[in-house]
Short mmCIF file of C-alpha atoms and ligand atoms in Angstrom, two decimals:
data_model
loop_
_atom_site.label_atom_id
_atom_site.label_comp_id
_atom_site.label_asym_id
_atom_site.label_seq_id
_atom_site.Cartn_x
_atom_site.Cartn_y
_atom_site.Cartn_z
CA UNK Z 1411 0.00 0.00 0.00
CA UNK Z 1412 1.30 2.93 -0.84
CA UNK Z 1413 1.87 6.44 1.43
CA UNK Z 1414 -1.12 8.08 0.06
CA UNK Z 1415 -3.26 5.14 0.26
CA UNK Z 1416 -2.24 4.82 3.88
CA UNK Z 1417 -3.21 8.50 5.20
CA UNK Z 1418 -6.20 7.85 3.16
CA UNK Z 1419 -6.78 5.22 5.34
CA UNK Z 1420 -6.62 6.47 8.20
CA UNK Z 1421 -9.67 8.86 7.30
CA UNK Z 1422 -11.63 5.99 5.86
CA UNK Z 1423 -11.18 4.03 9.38
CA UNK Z 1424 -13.64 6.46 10.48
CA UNK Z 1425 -16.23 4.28 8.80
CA UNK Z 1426 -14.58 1.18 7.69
CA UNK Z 1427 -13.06 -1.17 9.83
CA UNK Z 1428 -9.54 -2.41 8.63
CA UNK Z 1429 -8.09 -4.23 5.57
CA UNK Z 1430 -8.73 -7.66 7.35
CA UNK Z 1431 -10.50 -10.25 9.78
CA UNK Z 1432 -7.92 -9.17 12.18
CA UNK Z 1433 -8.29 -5.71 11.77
CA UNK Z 1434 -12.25 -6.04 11.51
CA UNK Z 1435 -12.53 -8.44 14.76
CA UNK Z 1436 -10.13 -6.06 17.07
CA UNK Z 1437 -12.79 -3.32 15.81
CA UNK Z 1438 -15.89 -5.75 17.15
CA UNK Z 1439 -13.96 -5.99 20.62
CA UNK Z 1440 -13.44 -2.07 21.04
CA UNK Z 1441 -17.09 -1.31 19.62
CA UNK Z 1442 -18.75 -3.99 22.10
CA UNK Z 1443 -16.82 -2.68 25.39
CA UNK Z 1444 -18.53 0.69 24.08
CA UNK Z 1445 -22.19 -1.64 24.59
CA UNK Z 1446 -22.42 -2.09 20.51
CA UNK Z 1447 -22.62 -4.89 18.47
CA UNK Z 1448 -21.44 -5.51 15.10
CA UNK Z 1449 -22.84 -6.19 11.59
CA UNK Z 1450 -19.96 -7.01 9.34
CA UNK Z 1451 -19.75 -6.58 5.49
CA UNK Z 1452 -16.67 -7.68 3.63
CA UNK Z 1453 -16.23 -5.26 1.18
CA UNK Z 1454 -17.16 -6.65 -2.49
CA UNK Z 1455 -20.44 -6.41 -5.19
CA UNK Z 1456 -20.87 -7.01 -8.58
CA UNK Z 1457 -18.66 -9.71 -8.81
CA UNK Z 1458 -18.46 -11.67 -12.15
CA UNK Z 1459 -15.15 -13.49 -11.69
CA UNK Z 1460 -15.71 -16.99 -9.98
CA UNK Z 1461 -12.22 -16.94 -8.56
CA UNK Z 1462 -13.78 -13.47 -6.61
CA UNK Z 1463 -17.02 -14.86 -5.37
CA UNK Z 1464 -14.94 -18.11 -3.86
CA UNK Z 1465 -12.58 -15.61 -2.20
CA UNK Z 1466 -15.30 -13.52 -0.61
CA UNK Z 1467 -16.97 -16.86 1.01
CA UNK Z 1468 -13.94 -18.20 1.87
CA UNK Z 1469 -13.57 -14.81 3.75
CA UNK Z 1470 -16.75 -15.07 5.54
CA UNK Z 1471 -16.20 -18.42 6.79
CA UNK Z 1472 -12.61 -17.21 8.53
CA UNK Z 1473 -14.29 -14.28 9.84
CA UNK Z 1474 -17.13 -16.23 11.10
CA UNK Z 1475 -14.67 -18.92 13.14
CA UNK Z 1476 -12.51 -15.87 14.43
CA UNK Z 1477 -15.67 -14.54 16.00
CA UNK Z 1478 -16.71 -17.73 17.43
CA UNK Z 1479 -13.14 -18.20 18.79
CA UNK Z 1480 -13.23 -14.78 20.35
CA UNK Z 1481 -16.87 -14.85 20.91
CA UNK Z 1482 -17.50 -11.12 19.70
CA UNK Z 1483 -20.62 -9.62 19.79
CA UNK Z 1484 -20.61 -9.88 16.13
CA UNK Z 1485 -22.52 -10.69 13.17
CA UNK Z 1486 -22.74 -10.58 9.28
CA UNK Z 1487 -24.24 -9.23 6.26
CA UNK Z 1488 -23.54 -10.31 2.87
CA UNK Z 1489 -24.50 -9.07 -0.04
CA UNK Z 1490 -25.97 -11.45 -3.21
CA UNK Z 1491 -24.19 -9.57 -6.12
CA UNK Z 1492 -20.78 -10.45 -3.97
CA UNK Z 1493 -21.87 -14.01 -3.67
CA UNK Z 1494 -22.33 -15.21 -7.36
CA UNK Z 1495 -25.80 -13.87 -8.20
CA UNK Z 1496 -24.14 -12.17 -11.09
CA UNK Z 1497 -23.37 -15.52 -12.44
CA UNK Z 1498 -26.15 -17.85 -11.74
CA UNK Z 1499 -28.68 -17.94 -8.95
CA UNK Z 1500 -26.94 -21.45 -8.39
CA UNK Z 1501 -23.35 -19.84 -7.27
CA UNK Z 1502 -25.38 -17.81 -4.94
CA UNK Z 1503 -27.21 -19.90 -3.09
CA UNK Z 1504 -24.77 -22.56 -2.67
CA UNK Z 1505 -22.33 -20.11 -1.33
CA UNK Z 1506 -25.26 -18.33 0.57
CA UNK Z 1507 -25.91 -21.22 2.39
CA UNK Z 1508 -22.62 -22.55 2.80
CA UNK Z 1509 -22.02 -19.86 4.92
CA UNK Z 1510 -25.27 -19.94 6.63
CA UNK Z 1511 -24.57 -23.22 7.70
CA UNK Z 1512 -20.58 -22.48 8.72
CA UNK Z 1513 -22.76 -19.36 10.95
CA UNK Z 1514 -25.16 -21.74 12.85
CA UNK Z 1515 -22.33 -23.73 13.91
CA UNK Z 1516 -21.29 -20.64 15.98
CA UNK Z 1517 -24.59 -19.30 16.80
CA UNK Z 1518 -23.91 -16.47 14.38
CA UNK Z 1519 -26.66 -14.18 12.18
CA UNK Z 1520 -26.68 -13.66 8.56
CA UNK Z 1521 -28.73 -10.85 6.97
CA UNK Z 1522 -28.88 -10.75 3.45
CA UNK Z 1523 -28.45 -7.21 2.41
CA UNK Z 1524 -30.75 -5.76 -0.46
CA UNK Z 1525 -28.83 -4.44 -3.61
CA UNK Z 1526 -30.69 -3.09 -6.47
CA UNK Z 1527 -34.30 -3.89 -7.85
CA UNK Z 1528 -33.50 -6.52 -10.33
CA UNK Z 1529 -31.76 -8.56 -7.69
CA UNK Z 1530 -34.68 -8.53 -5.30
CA UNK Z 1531 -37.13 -11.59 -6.30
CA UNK Z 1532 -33.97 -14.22 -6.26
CA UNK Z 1533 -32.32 -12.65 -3.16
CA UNK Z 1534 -36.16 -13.20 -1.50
CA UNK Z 1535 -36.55 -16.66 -3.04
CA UNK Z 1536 -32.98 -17.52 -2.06
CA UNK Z 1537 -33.70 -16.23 1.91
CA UNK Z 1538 -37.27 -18.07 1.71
CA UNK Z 1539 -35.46 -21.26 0.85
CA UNK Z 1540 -32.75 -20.90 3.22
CA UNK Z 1541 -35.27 -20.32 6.17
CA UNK Z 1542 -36.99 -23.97 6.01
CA UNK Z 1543 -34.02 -24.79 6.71
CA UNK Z 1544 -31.86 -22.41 9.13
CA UNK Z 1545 -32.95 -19.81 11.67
CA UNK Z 1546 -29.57 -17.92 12.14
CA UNK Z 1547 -30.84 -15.43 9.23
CA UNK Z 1548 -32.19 -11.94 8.45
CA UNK Z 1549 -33.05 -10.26 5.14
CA UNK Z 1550 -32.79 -5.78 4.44
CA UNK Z 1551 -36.12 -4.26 3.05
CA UNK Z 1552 -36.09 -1.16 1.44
CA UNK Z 1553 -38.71 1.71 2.57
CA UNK Z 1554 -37.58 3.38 -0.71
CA UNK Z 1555 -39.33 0.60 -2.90
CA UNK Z 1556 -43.14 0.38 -3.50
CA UNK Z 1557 -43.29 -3.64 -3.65
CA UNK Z 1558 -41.62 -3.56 0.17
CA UNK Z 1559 -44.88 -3.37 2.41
CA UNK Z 1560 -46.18 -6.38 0.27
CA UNK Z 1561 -42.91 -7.92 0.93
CA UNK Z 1562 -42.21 -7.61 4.63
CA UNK Z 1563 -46.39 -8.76 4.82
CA UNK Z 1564 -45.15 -12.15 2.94
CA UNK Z 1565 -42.24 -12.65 4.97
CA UNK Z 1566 -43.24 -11.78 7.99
CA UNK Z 1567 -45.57 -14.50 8.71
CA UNK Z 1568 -42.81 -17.73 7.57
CA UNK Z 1569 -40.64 -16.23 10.46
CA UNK Z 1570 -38.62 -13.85 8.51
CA UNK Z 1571 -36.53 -11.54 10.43
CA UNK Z 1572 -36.30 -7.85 8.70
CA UNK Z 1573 -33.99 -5.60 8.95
CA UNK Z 1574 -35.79 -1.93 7.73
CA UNK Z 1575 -33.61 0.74 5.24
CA UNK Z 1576 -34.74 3.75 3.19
CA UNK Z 1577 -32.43 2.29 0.48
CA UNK Z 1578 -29.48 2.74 -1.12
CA UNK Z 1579 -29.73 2.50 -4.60
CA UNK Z 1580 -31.24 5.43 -7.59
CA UNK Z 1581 -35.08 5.61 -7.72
CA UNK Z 1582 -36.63 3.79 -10.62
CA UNK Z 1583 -39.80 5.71 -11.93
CA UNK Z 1584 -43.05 3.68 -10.48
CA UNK Z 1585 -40.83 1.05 -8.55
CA UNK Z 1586 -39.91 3.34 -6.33
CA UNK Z 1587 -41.32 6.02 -3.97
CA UNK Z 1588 -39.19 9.42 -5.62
CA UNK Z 1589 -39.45 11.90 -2.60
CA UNK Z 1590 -38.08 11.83 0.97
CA UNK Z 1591 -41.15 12.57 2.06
CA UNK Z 1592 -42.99 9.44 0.44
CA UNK Z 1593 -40.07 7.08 1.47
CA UNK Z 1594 -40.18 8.28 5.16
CA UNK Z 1595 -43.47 7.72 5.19
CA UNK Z 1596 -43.49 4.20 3.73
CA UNK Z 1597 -40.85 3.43 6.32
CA UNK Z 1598 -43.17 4.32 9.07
CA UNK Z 1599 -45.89 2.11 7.70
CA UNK Z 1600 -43.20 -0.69 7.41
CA UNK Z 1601 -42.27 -0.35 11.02
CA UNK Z 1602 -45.70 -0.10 12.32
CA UNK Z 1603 -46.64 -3.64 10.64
CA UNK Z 1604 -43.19 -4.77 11.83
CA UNK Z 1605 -43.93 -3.87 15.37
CA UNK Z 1606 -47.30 -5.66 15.26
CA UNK Z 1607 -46.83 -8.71 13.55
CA UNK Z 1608 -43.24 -9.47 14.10
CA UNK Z 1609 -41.33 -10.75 17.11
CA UNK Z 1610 -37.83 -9.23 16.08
CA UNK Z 1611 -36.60 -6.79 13.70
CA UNK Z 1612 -33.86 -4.00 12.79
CA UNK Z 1613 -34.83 -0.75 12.21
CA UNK Z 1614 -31.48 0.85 10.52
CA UNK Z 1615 -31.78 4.35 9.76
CA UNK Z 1616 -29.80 7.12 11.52
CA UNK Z 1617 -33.17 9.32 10.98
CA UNK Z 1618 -33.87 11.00 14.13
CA UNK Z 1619 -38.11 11.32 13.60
CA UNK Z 1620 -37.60 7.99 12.57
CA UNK Z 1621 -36.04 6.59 15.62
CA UNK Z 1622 -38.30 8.52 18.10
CA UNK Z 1623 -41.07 6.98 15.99
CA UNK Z 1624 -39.60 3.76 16.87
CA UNK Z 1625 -39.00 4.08 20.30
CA UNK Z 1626 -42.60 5.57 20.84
CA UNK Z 1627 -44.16 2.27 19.20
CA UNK Z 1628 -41.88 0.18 21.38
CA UNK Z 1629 -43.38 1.29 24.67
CA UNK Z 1630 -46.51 0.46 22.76
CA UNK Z 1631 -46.41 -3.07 21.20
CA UNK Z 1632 -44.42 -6.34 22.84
CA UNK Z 1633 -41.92 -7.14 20.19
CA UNK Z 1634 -37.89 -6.78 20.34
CA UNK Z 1635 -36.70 -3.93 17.97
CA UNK Z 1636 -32.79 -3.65 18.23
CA UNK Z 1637 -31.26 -0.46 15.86
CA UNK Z 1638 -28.65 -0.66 13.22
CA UNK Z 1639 -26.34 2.50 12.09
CA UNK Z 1640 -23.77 2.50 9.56
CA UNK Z 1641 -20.08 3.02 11.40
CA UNK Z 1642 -18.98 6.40 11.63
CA UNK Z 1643 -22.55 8.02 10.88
CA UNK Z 1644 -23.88 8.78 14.38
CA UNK Z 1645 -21.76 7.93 16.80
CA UNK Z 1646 -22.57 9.64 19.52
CA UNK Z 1647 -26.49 9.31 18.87
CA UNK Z 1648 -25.72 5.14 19.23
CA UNK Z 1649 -23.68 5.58 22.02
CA UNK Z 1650 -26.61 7.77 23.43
CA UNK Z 1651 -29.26 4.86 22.51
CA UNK Z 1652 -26.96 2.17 23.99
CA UNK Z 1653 -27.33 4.72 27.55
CA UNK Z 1654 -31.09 4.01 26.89
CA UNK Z 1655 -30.75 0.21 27.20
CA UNK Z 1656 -31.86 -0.21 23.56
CA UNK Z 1657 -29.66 -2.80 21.57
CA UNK Z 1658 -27.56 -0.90 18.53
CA UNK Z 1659 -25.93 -2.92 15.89
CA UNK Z 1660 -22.78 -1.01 13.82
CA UNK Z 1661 -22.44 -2.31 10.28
CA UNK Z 1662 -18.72 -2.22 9.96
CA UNK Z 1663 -17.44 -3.05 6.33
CA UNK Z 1664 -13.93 -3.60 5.80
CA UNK Z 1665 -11.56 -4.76 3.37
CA UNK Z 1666 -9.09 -4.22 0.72
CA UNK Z 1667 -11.71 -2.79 -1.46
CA UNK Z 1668 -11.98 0.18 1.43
CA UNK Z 1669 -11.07 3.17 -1.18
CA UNK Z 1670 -13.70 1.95 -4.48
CA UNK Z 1671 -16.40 2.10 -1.58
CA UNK Z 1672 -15.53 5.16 -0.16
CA UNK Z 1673 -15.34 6.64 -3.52
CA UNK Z 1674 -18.16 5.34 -4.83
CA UNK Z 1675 -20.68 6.06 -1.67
CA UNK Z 1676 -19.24 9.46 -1.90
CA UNK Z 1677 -21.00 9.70 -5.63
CA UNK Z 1678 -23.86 9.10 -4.32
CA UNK Z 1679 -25.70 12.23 -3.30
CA UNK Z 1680 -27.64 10.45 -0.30
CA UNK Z 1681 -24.32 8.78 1.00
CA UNK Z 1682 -22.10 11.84 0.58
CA UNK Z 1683 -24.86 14.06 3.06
CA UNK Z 1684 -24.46 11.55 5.61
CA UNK Z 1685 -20.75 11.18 5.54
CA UNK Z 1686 -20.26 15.14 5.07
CA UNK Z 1687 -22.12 15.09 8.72
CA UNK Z 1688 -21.23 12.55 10.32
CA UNK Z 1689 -17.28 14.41 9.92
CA UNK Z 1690 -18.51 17.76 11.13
CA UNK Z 1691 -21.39 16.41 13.66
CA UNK Z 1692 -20.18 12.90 14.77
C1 LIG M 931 -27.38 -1.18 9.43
C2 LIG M 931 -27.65 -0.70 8.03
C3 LIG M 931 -27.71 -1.60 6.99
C4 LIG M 931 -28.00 -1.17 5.69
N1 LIG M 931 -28.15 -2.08 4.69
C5 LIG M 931 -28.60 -1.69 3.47
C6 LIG M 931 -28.91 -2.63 2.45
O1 LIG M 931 -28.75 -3.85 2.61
N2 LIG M 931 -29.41 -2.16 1.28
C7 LIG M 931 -29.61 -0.83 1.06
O2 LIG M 931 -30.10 -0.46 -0.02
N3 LIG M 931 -29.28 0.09 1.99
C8 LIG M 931 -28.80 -0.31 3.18
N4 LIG M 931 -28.49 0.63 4.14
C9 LIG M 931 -28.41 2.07 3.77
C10 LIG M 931 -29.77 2.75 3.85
O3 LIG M 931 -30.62 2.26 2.86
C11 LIG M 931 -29.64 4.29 3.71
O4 LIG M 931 -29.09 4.60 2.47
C12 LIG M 931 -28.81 4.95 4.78
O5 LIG M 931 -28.96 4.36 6.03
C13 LIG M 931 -29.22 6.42 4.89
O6 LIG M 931 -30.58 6.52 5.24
P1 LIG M 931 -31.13 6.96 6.69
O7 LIG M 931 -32.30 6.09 7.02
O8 LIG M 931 -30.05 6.88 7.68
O9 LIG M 931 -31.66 8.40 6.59
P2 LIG M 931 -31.54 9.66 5.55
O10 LIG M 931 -32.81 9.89 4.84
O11 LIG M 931 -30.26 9.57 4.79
O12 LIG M 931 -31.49 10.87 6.50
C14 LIG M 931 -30.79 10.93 7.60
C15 LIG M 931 -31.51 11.91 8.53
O13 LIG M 931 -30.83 11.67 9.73
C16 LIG M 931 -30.37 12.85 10.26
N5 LIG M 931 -28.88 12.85 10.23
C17 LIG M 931 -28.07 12.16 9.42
N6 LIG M 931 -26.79 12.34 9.76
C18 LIG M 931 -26.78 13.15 10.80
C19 LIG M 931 -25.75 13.70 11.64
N7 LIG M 931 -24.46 13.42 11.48
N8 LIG M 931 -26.13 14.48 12.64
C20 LIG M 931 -27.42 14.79 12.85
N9 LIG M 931 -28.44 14.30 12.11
C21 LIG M 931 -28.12 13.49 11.11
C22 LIG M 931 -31.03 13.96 9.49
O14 LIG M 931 -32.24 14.25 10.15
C23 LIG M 931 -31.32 13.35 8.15
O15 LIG M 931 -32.45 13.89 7.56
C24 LIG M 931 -28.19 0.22 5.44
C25 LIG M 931 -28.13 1.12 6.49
C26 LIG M 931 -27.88 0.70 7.77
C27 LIG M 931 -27.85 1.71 8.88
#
């Protein structure tokens, strides 16, 4: 790695967490003596190269024993398009659930993170599958999408466990709700169903109406909501929510592949808001 690189990462660390499982796990340890836990991504989408996808699971699966070994307070997320779904559904879901398996052996949670709309109906058919047969996983929902409240009101009810966005990706004309406004309020409606038909859930937004909403409706309805933030976004606001006994996941991605993320979430208009705060607000 080269100087620049190297001071570059050092700013990045803000909201990724290392080049490697080493790196990634000594992050778990410091952010659960702070009273978080963990999500972890390793860095990696779009991946049409085989020799890529087998490197990526291979990487979950040491991740997932150096947790167990260390018994973190850690879990992960991984993402289809980084699993083989840009080469068959088949890569996926073998490697999918290869590493849902190698996770249930250590009492460890999978979510399957939501990429764009055309991957939605096989990363949904692939969780479905995986269910009847494992527990030890979660799928994202995206408030940002119209289909999602007819979604989460299929899953829900074969024991899915939901973890609630906005969403990440561009809008696509009717697919998607095109305003703040609309997507904010489609969230709300998402989280009110999850909170009365649903015995645990996420809700991962660092949206502060959004998170009163969700605290209001927990003193309301019996069901466990935990939060999720992105690392580096809010850190004072988790820290502040962890105070308030509530359960706050950080999704820490890491990997070599730290600078094309941070480069390419900083395109995004969205992504670059909440980064520009989170350095001048923490
Ligand atoms: C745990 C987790 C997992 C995710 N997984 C996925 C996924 O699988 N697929 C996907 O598409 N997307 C995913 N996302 C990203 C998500 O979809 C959003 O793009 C991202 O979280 C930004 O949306 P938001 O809900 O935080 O709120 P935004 O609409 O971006 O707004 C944030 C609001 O929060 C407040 N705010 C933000 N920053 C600050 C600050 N520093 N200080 C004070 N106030 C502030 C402001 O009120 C602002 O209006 C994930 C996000 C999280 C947290």
């Amino acid at each position: 790695m080269g100087l620049l690189q190297r001071v570059g990462l050092v700013f990045a660390r803000k909201w990724v967490g290392g080049t490697t499982v080493e790196e990634a796990v000594k992050e778990a340890h410091r952010l659960n003596r702070e009273g978080e836990k963990v999500i972890f991504n390793y860095l990696g989408e779009d991946l049409t190269d085989i020799s890529k996808v087998e490197k990526n699971t291979g990487v979950y699966i040491s991740l997932l024993e150096k947790i167990g070994r260390e018994k973190a307070k850690a879990n992960i997320a991984v993402k289809p398009t980084q699993l083989g779904l840009c080469i068959s559904y088949k890569s996926f879901i073998s490697n999918y659930e290869g590493i849902v398996k190698a996770a249930s052996k250590h009492g460890i949670f999978v979510w399957l993170d939501m990429e764009d709309h055309q991957y939605i109906n096989d990363t949904l058919t692939a969780y479905l599958a995986t269910l009847k047969k494992y527990k030890n996983i979660g799928i994202c929902i995206q408030s940002k999408l119209r289909r999602s409240y007819s979604d989460i009101k299929r899953l829900v009810p074969n024991g899915a466990v939901v973890r609630l966005v906005k969403g990440a990706y561009k809008n696509h004309g009717n697919l998607t709700f095109n305003s703040k406004e609309e997507v904010d309020k489609n969230y709300k409606k998402c989280m009110h169903y999850l909170f009365s038909h649903s015995k645990y859930f996420m809700i991962a937004t660092h949206d502060d109406k959004l998170i009163n909403q969700a605290i209001e409706f927990q003193s309301k309805f019996n069901s466990k909501m935990v939060f999720g933030m992105l690392k580096g976004i809010r850190p004072k606001l988790a820290l502040q929510l962890v105070k308030e006994h509530h359960d706050v996941y950080i999704y820490v991605p890491f990997g070599e592949d730290w600078m094309e993320y941070s480069l390419r979430r900083l395109k995004e208009k969205e992504h670059s808001m909440l980064i520009l705060r989170s350095i001048f607000q923490g």
